[in-house]
Amino acid sequence: MNYVLAIDIGGTKLAAALVDEEGSVLRSGTRPTPRTDVMSALAALITEVTEGGPPPDAVGIGCAGPLDLAAGTVSPVNMPSWRGFPLREEVRKLTGLPTVLAGDAQCFALGEHWLGAGRDSTSLLGIVVSTGIGGGLVIDGMPLLGPTGNAGHVGHMSIDPNGERCECGGRGCVERYASGPNLARWALDNGWSPAFDGSQEQADARTLARDAAAGDPVAVAAFERGARALAGMIASTAAAVEITTVVIGGGVSAAGKVLFDPLERILDDVAGLAFVRAVKVHQSTLGVDAALAGAARLASMAR
Ligand SMILES: [Zn+2]
């Protein structure tokens, strides 16, 4: 049996696992992402996960973006101490193993395609809907990364060229309609007053989902609006690259029916061509483990 080392790097957490070629996790560990000297923390985590175990023969890394795969560098938005950091080379030096790097949302898509809700699909779009919206494409079984590794940034596809200005500099991006903070923002602007139950709740997408499930009309309308933006993006992506399956994960996907019911209905309205209409939408089944599974799959491609 061959083993690979899978690594998932985010702004709050570092995760690593020793994974076999069928996707079973032999050993794993996590630790909080420190503000400085992330590389030392990562090195300690790698030692913890690999020491005394069977030796891996490749490393796959999923990292928060932006990144530059041509240079092998990362500059995660939430990790100010890494700007143009040569992550791929540093991990290669540390482990002495072939090392492959991709974006965390690309690894999410690859993981769901390998072991999750998109297991039987040929071509898949994975979407992570959370504070922002990330994405990744797996086309004919292979990750589509792009020349600098930034393919799949579906959160910044414009679904309204006359729409609001986005933080990315573009206009009318899906993220302005369907990310967690933007769902809550629109609802608050339109008269939503959260029905707090006295616990430490906030006026966020989780509370909005609960109120939508209870029938609050503004909360329902916010998810309807977000779902319409996602449906437009999904139909456009399907038309461009013929995906058969969409898997949606991230915190906002936990809203469940209040997101997925309108999404399926609106996608039916938005999509025209038969191959676009045939796209199946699923909720993530791997959850937070999807990116790590994808990193393992990425590593096995390095052999
Ligand atoms: Zn944008």
mmCIF file of C-alpha atoms and ligand atoms in Angstrom:
data_model
loop_
_atom_site.group_PDB
_atom_site.id
_atom_site.type_symbol
_atom_site.label_atom_id
_atom_site.label_comp_id
_atom_site.label_asym_id
_atom_site.label_seq_id
_atom_site.Cartn_x
_atom_site.Cartn_y
_atom_site.Cartn_z
ATOM 1 C CA MET A 1 0.000 0.000 0.000
ATOM 2 C CA ASN A 2 1.229 3.497 -0.863
ATOM 3 C CA TYR A 3 0.688 6.477 1.424
ATOM 4 C CA VAL A 4 0.623 10.203 0.802
ATOM 5 C CA LEU A 5 0.802 13.178 3.133
ATOM 6 C CA ALA A 6 -2.186 15.517 2.750
ATOM 7 C CA ILE A 7 -2.033 19.074 4.114
ATOM 8 C CA ASP A 8 -4.812 21.682 4.350
ATOM 9 C CA ILE A 9 -3.808 25.231 5.277
ATOM 10 C CA GLY A 10 -6.381 27.828 6.298
ATOM 11 C CA GLY A 11 -6.397 31.107 8.188
ATOM 12 C CA THR A 12 -7.599 29.485 11.424
ATOM 13 C CA LYS A 13 -6.397 25.874 11.211
ATOM 14 C CA LEU A 14 -3.609 23.689 9.843
ATOM 15 C CA ALA A 15 -4.552 20.049 9.174
ATOM 16 C CA ALA A 16 -2.482 17.110 7.985
ATOM 17 C CA ALA A 17 -3.146 13.412 7.409
ATOM 18 C CA LEU A 18 -1.419 10.263 6.253
ATOM 19 C CA VAL A 19 -3.790 8.773 3.664
ATOM 20 C CA ASP A 20 -3.675 5.530 1.690
ATOM 21 C CA GLU A 21 -4.514 5.186 -1.995
ATOM 22 C CA GLU A 22 -8.147 4.300 -1.239
ATOM 23 C CA GLY A 23 -8.610 7.444 0.846
ATOM 24 C CA SER A 24 -8.480 5.886 4.303
ATOM 25 C CA VAL A 25 -6.885 8.118 6.912
ATOM 26 C CA LEU A 26 -4.204 6.294 8.899
ATOM 27 C CA ARG A 27 -3.140 9.217 11.085
ATOM 28 C CA SER A 28 -4.170 12.854 11.278
ATOM 29 C CA GLY A 29 -3.681 16.008 13.306
ATOM 30 C CA THR A 30 -4.624 19.677 13.439
ATOM 31 C CA ARG A 31 -3.375 22.814 15.147
ATOM 32 C CA PRO A 32 -4.368 26.489 15.168
ATOM 33 C CA THR A 33 -2.683 28.657 12.542
ATOM 34 C CA PRO A 34 -0.224 30.912 14.393
ATOM 35 C CA ARG A 35 0.041 34.591 13.485
ATOM 36 C CA THR A 36 3.756 34.287 12.733
ATOM 37 C CA ASP A 37 6.175 31.477 11.853
ATOM 38 C CA VAL A 38 3.479 29.280 10.343
ATOM 39 C CA MET A 39 6.170 27.109 8.771
ATOM 40 C CA SER A 40 7.502 25.952 12.166
ATOM 41 C CA ALA A 41 3.988 24.975 13.262
ATOM 42 C CA LEU A 42 3.466 23.137 9.984
ATOM 43 C CA ALA A 43 6.785 21.303 10.339
ATOM 44 C CA ALA A 44 5.834 20.161 13.857
ATOM 45 C CA LEU A 45 2.434 18.971 12.615
ATOM 46 C CA ILE A 46 4.035 17.020 9.753
ATOM 47 C CA THR A 47 6.403 15.315 12.229
ATOM 48 C CA GLU A 48 3.487 14.447 14.525
ATOM 49 C CA VAL A 49 1.519 12.856 11.683
ATOM 50 C CA THR A 50 4.363 10.984 9.964
ATOM 51 C CA GLU A 51 6.712 9.918 12.791
ATOM 52 C CA GLY A 52 6.680 6.164 13.316
ATOM 53 C CA GLY A 53 4.140 5.617 10.516
ATOM 54 C CA PRO A 54 4.656 4.179 7.032
ATOM 55 C CA PRO A 55 6.619 6.650 4.890
ATOM 56 C CA PRO A 56 4.530 8.710 2.435
ATOM 57 C CA ASP A 57 5.841 9.005 -1.120
ATOM 58 C CA ALA A 58 4.273 12.353 -2.088
ATOM 59 C CA VAL A 59 2.736 15.458 -0.548
ATOM 60 C CA GLY A 60 -0.431 17.303 -1.599
ATOM 61 C CA ILE A 61 -1.195 20.763 -0.190
ATOM 62 C CA GLY A 62 -4.442 22.698 -0.330
ATOM 63 C CA CYS A 63 -3.939 26.303 0.734
ATOM 64 C CA ALA A 64 -6.148 29.358 1.091
ATOM 65 C CA GLY A 65 -5.610 31.784 -1.781
ATOM 66 C CA PRO A 66 -4.578 33.714 -3.613
ATOM 67 C CA LEU A 67 -1.713 31.589 -4.862
ATOM 68 C CA ASP A 68 0.591 31.439 -7.842
ATOM 69 C CA LEU A 69 1.124 27.879 -8.972
ATOM 70 C CA ALA A 70 3.611 28.911 -11.651
ATOM 71 C CA ALA A 71 5.891 30.199 -8.869
ATOM 72 C CA GLY A 72 4.678 27.773 -6.174
ATOM 73 C CA THR A 73 3.896 30.689 -3.848
ATOM 74 C CA VAL A 74 0.936 31.555 -1.630
ATOM 75 C CA SER A 75 -0.391 34.835 -0.162
ATOM 76 C CA PRO A 76 -3.451 33.808 1.904
ATOM 77 C CA VAL A 77 -5.714 36.778 2.666
ATOM 78 C CA ASN A 78 -6.055 35.792 6.339
ATOM 79 C CA MET A 79 -2.366 34.992 6.883
ATOM 80 C CA PRO A 80 -0.509 38.316 6.658
ATOM 81 C CA SER A 81 2.868 36.761 7.497
ATOM 82 C CA TRP A 82 2.799 34.822 4.190
ATOM 83 C CA ARG A 83 3.073 37.109 1.163
ATOM 84 C CA GLY A 84 4.509 35.403 -1.920
ATOM 85 C CA PHE A 85 5.621 32.625 0.432
ATOM 86 C CA PRO A 86 7.364 29.752 -1.443
ATOM 87 C CA LEU A 87 5.229 27.063 0.249
ATOM 88 C CA ARG A 88 5.730 24.293 -2.317
ATOM 89 C CA GLU A 89 9.536 24.551 -2.185
ATOM 90 C CA GLU A 90 9.622 24.843 1.622
ATOM 91 C CA VAL A 91 7.548 21.657 2.044
ATOM 92 C CA ARG A 92 9.584 19.870 -0.614
ATOM 93 C CA LYS A 93 12.805 20.773 1.237
ATOM 94 C CA LEU A 94 11.306 19.712 4.573
ATOM 95 C CA THR A 95 10.013 16.318 3.418
ATOM 96 C CA GLY A 96 12.286 15.490 0.477
ATOM 97 C CA LEU A 97 9.169 14.378 -1.422
ATOM 98 C CA PRO A 98 7.429 15.401 -4.651
ATOM 99 C CA THR A 99 4.992 18.121 -3.585
ATOM 100 C CA VAL A 100 1.873 19.373 -5.374
ATOM 101 C CA LEU A 101 0.050 22.564 -4.425
ATOM 102 C CA ALA A 102 -3.491 23.769 -5.229
ATOM 103 C CA GLY A 103 -6.118 26.109 -3.827
ATOM 104 C CA ASP A 104 -8.219 24.909 -0.881
ATOM 105 C CA ALA A 105 -11.486 25.154 -2.845
ATOM 106 C CA GLN A 106 -9.901 23.221 -5.717
ATOM 107 C CA CYS A 107 -8.963 20.536 -3.192
ATOM 108 C CA PHE A 108 -12.556 20.603 -1.875
ATOM 109 C CA ALA A 109 -13.805 19.853 -5.409
ATOM 110 C CA LEU A 110 -11.215 17.113 -5.902
ATOM 111 C CA GLY A 111 -12.071 15.531 -2.545
ATOM 112 C CA GLU A 112 -15.825 15.508 -3.211
ATOM 113 C CA HIS A 113 -15.126 14.047 -6.649
ATOM 114 C CA TRP A 114 -12.919 11.303 -5.228
ATOM 115 C CA LEU A 115 -14.792 10.261 -2.077
ATOM 116 C CA GLY A 116 -17.825 12.496 -1.558
ATOM 117 C CA ALA A 117 -21.091 13.630 -3.096
ATOM 118 C CA GLY A 118 -19.587 13.839 -6.604
ATOM 119 C CA ARG A 119 -18.092 10.330 -6.593
ATOM 120 C CA ASP A 120 -19.752 9.056 -9.742
ATOM 121 C CA SER A 121 -19.447 12.249 -11.768
ATOM 122 C CA THR A 122 -17.142 12.838 -14.719
ATOM 123 C CA SER A 123 -16.987 16.633 -14.483
ATOM 124 C CA LEU A 124 -17.756 18.543 -11.321
ATOM 125 C CA LEU A 125 -17.916 22.060 -9.918
ATOM 126 C CA GLY A 126 -17.262 22.281 -6.173
ATOM 127 C CA ILE A 127 -18.427 25.465 -4.437
ATOM 128 C CA VAL A 128 -17.540 26.535 -0.898
ATOM 129 C CA VAL A 129 -20.081 29.102 0.347
ATOM 130 C CA SER A 130 -18.925 30.702 3.558
ATOM 131 C CA THR A 131 -17.508 34.181 4.415
ATOM 132 C CA GLY A 132 -16.593 34.313 0.738
ATOM 133 C CA ILE A 133 -17.367 31.958 -2.134
ATOM 134 C CA GLY A 134 -14.627 29.714 -3.499
ATOM 135 C CA GLY A 135 -14.737 27.052 -6.158
ATOM 136 C CA GLY A 136 -12.878 24.374 -8.030
ATOM 137 C CA LEU A 137 -13.405 22.362 -11.191
ATOM 138 C CA VAL A 138 -12.677 18.701 -11.882
ATOM 139 C CA ILE A 139 -12.973 18.075 -15.620
ATOM 140 C CA ASP A 140 -12.852 14.517 -16.980
ATOM 141 C CA GLY A 141 -11.508 13.413 -13.612
ATOM 142 C CA MET A 142 -8.632 15.906 -13.521
ATOM 143 C CA PRO A 143 -8.407 19.184 -11.570
ATOM 144 C CA LEU A 144 -8.566 22.279 -13.768
ATOM 145 C CA LEU A 145 -6.072 24.616 -12.090
ATOM 146 C CA GLY A 146 -5.192 27.173 -14.771
ATOM 147 C CA PRO A 147 -1.781 28.713 -15.625
ATOM 148 C CA THR A 148 -1.348 30.394 -12.219
ATOM 149 C CA GLY A 149 -3.667 28.089 -10.287
ATOM 150 C CA ASN A 150 -6.619 30.443 -10.052
ATOM 151 C CA ALA A 151 -9.191 28.617 -12.194
ATOM 152 C CA GLY A 152 -12.516 28.032 -10.461
ATOM 153 C CA HIS A 153 -12.929 31.435 -8.785
ATOM 154 C CA VAL A 154 -16.681 31.182 -9.397
ATOM 155 C CA GLY A 155 -17.533 33.507 -6.488
ATOM 156 C CA HIS A 156 -16.259 36.347 -8.654
ATOM 157 C CA MET A 157 -18.208 35.489 -11.782
ATOM 158 C CA SER A 158 -20.445 38.457 -12.554
ATOM 159 C CA ILE A 159 -24.116 37.550 -12.703
ATOM 160 C CA ASP A 160 -25.128 41.215 -13.068
ATOM 161 C CA PRO A 161 -22.808 43.560 -15.012
ATOM 162 C CA ASN A 162 -24.892 46.470 -13.635
ATOM 163 C CA GLY A 163 -24.764 45.169 -10.089
ATOM 164 C CA GLU A 164 -22.948 46.342 -6.969
ATOM 165 C CA ARG A 165 -19.191 46.809 -6.797
ATOM 166 C CA CYS A 166 -17.465 43.768 -5.235
ATOM 167 C CA GLU A 167 -14.470 43.815 -2.881
ATOM 168 C CA CYS A 168 -12.443 42.180 -5.669
ATOM 169 C CA GLY A 169 -12.892 45.282 -7.823
ATOM 170 C CA GLY A 170 -15.399 43.648 -10.157
ATOM 171 C CA ARG A 171 -19.121 44.298 -10.397
ATOM 172 C CA GLY A 172 -22.131 42.089 -9.741
ATOM 173 C CA CYS A 173 -20.111 39.100 -8.430
ATOM 174 C CA VAL A 174 -22.005 36.075 -7.081
ATOM 175 C CA GLU A 175 -20.287 36.613 -3.735
ATOM 176 C CA ARG A 176 -22.117 39.978 -3.301
ATOM 177 C CA TYR A 177 -25.416 38.052 -3.298
ATOM 178 C CA ALA A 178 -24.782 34.635 -1.816
ATOM 179 C CA SER A 179 -21.906 34.629 0.699
ATOM 180 C CA GLY A 180 -22.874 34.359 4.377
ATOM 181 C CA PRO A 181 -22.170 38.010 5.328
ATOM 182 C CA ASN A 182 -23.900 39.301 2.170
ATOM 183 C CA LEU A 183 -27.022 37.172 2.754
ATOM 184 C CA ALA A 184 -27.279 38.611 6.277
ATOM 185 C CA ARG A 185 -26.460 42.169 5.123
ATOM 186 C CA TRP A 186 -29.220 42.175 2.489
ATOM 187 C CA ALA A 187 -31.720 40.722 4.957
ATOM 188 C CA LEU A 188 -30.902 43.369 7.597
ATOM 189 C CA ASP A 189 -31.138 46.142 4.968
ATOM 190 C CA ASN A 190 -34.582 44.821 4.041
ATOM 191 C CA GLY A 191 -36.096 44.725 7.496
ATOM 192 C CA TRP A 192 -35.025 41.358 8.913
ATOM 193 C CA SER A 193 -34.894 41.435 12.702
ATOM 194 C CA PRO A 194 -33.431 38.178 13.987
ATOM 195 C CA ALA A 195 -35.558 36.288 16.517
ATOM 196 C CA PHE A 196 -32.780 35.857 19.085
ATOM 197 C CA ASP A 197 -33.294 33.189 21.705
ATOM 198 C CA GLY A 198 -30.964 34.755 24.280
ATOM 199 C CA SER A 199 -27.882 32.666 23.484
ATOM 200 C CA GLN A 200 -24.777 34.076 21.839
ATOM 201 C CA GLU A 201 -26.428 34.387 18.463
ATOM 202 C CA GLN A 202 -25.497 36.946 15.872
ATOM 203 C CA ALA A 203 -27.313 38.402 12.897
ATOM 204 C CA ASP A 204 -25.415 36.043 10.593
ATOM 205 C CA ALA A 205 -26.213 33.469 7.914
ATOM 206 C CA ARG A 206 -26.768 30.714 10.472
ATOM 207 C CA THR A 207 -29.450 32.725 12.306
ATOM 208 C CA LEU A 208 -30.879 33.800 8.950
ATOM 209 C CA ALA A 209 -31.169 30.135 7.891
ATOM 210 C CA ARG A 210 -33.025 29.290 11.082
ATOM 211 C CA ASP A 211 -35.440 32.191 10.582
ATOM 212 C CA ALA A 212 -35.928 31.224 6.921
ATOM 213 C CA ALA A 213 -36.765 27.662 7.989
ATOM 214 C CA ALA A 214 -39.337 29.147 10.403
ATOM 215 C CA GLY A 215 -40.913 31.077 7.537
ATOM 216 C CA ASP A 216 -39.619 34.639 8.115
ATOM 217 C CA PRO A 217 -40.435 36.238 4.730
ATOM 218 C CA VAL A 218 -37.319 38.467 4.523
ATOM 219 C CA ALA A 219 -35.028 35.568 5.484
ATOM 220 C CA VAL A 220 -36.712 33.380 2.851
ATOM 221 C CA ALA A 221 -36.280 36.181 0.276
ATOM 222 C CA ALA A 222 -32.577 36.547 1.123
ATOM 223 C CA PHE A 223 -31.933 32.845 0.410
ATOM 224 C CA GLU A 224 -34.092 33.080 -2.716
ATOM 225 C CA ARG A 225 -31.941 35.987 -3.946
ATOM 226 C CA GLY A 226 -28.693 34.180 -3.088
ATOM 227 C CA ALA A 227 -29.946 30.998 -4.755
ATOM 228 C CA ARG A 228 -30.772 32.940 -7.939
ATOM 229 C CA ALA A 229 -27.205 34.280 -8.075
ATOM 230 C CA LEU A 230 -25.776 30.789 -7.542
ATOM 231 C CA ALA A 231 -28.118 29.327 -10.167
ATOM 232 C CA GLY A 232 -26.986 31.896 -12.753
ATOM 233 C CA MET A 233 -23.346 31.107 -12.045
ATOM 234 C CA ILE A 234 -23.920 27.330 -12.115
ATOM 235 C CA ALA A 235 -25.800 27.477 -15.446
ATOM 236 C CA SER A 236 -23.060 29.679 -16.971
ATOM 237 C CA THR A 237 -20.289 27.377 -15.744
ATOM 238 C CA ALA A 238 -22.150 24.312 -17.023
ATOM 239 C CA ALA A 239 -22.567 25.944 -20.434
ATOM 240 C CA ALA A 240 -18.843 26.801 -20.566
ATOM 241 C CA VAL A 241 -17.248 23.514 -19.504
ATOM 242 C CA GLU A 242 -20.074 20.898 -19.372
ATOM 243 C CA ILE A 243 -20.084 19.924 -15.739
ATOM 244 C CA THR A 244 -22.482 17.119 -14.790
ATOM 245 C CA THR A 245 -22.462 17.671 -11.034
ATOM 246 C CA VAL A 246 -22.256 20.517 -8.527
ATOM 247 C CA VAL A 247 -21.320 19.923 -4.883
ATOM 248 C CA ILE A 248 -21.848 22.765 -2.422
ATOM 249 C CA GLY A 249 -20.099 22.909 0.951
ATOM 250 C CA GLY A 250 -19.004 25.589 3.421
ATOM 251 C CA GLY A 251 -20.883 27.013 6.402
ATOM 252 C CA VAL A 252 -23.799 28.437 4.398
ATOM 253 C CA SER A 253 -24.548 25.019 2.830
ATOM 254 C CA ALA A 254 -25.563 23.858 6.330
ATOM 255 C CA ALA A 255 -28.720 25.956 5.760
ATOM 256 C CA GLY A 256 -29.964 22.861 3.883
ATOM 257 C CA LYS A 257 -33.440 23.024 2.358
ATOM 258 C CA VAL A 258 -33.813 26.827 2.647
ATOM 259 C CA LEU A 259 -30.893 27.116 0.233
ATOM 260 C CA PHE A 260 -31.106 23.950 -1.864
ATOM 261 C CA ASP A 261 -34.885 23.966 -2.540
ATOM 262 C CA PRO A 262 -34.927 27.440 -4.145
ATOM 263 C CA LEU A 263 -31.618 26.692 -5.876
ATOM 264 C CA GLU A 264 -33.028 23.624 -7.668
ATOM 265 C CA ARG A 265 -36.250 25.440 -8.586
ATOM 266 C CA ILE A 266 -34.436 28.531 -9.902
ATOM 267 C CA LEU A 267 -31.821 26.476 -11.753
ATOM 268 C CA ASP A 268 -34.721 24.827 -13.563
ATOM 269 C CA ASP A 269 -35.887 28.327 -14.554
ATOM 270 C CA VAL A 270 -32.447 29.679 -15.524
ATOM 271 C CA ALA A 271 -30.990 26.687 -17.409
ATOM 272 C CA GLY A 272 -31.930 26.135 -21.048
ATOM 273 C CA LEU A 273 -29.817 23.681 -23.014
ATOM 274 C CA ALA A 274 -30.398 19.995 -22.236
ATOM 275 C CA PHE A 275 -26.858 19.344 -20.936
ATOM 276 C CA VAL A 276 -27.130 22.398 -18.657
ATOM 277 C CA ARG A 277 -30.568 21.335 -17.411
ATOM 278 C CA ALA A 278 -29.150 17.886 -16.615
ATOM 279 C CA VAL A 279 -26.718 19.222 -13.965
ATOM 280 C CA LYS A 280 -27.259 17.659 -10.539
ATOM 281 C CA VAL A 281 -26.704 19.723 -7.375
ATOM 282 C CA HIS A 282 -25.692 18.030 -4.105
ATOM 283 C CA GLN A 283 -24.796 19.126 -0.598
ATOM 284 C CA SER A 284 -21.246 18.215 0.465
ATOM 285 C CA THR A 285 -20.952 14.877 2.258
ATOM 286 C CA LEU A 286 -17.329 15.224 3.398
ATOM 287 C CA GLY A 287 -17.703 18.643 5.046
ATOM 288 C CA VAL A 288 -14.507 19.952 6.562
ATOM 289 C CA ASP A 289 -12.582 16.821 5.502
ATOM 290 C CA ALA A 290 -13.168 17.418 1.782
ATOM 291 C CA ALA A 291 -10.150 19.689 1.267
ATOM 292 C CA LEU A 292 -7.846 17.234 3.043
ATOM 293 C CA ALA A 293 -9.183 14.348 0.924
ATOM 294 C CA GLY A 294 -8.589 16.465 -2.173
ATOM 295 C CA ALA A 295 -5.033 17.254 -1.094
ATOM 296 C CA ALA A 296 -4.412 13.502 -0.761
ATOM 297 C CA ARG A 297 -5.811 12.921 -4.254
ATOM 298 C CA LEU A 298 -3.618 15.738 -5.562
ATOM 299 C CA ALA A 299 -0.560 14.100 -3.989
ATOM 300 C CA SER A 300 -1.315 10.744 -5.613
ATOM 301 C CA MET A 301 -1.260 12.526 -8.993
ATOM 302 C CA ALA A 302 2.378 13.477 -8.350
ATOM 303 C CA ARG A 303 3.562 9.889 -8.655
HETATM 304 ZN ZN ZN B 1 -15.828 39.888 -6.911
#
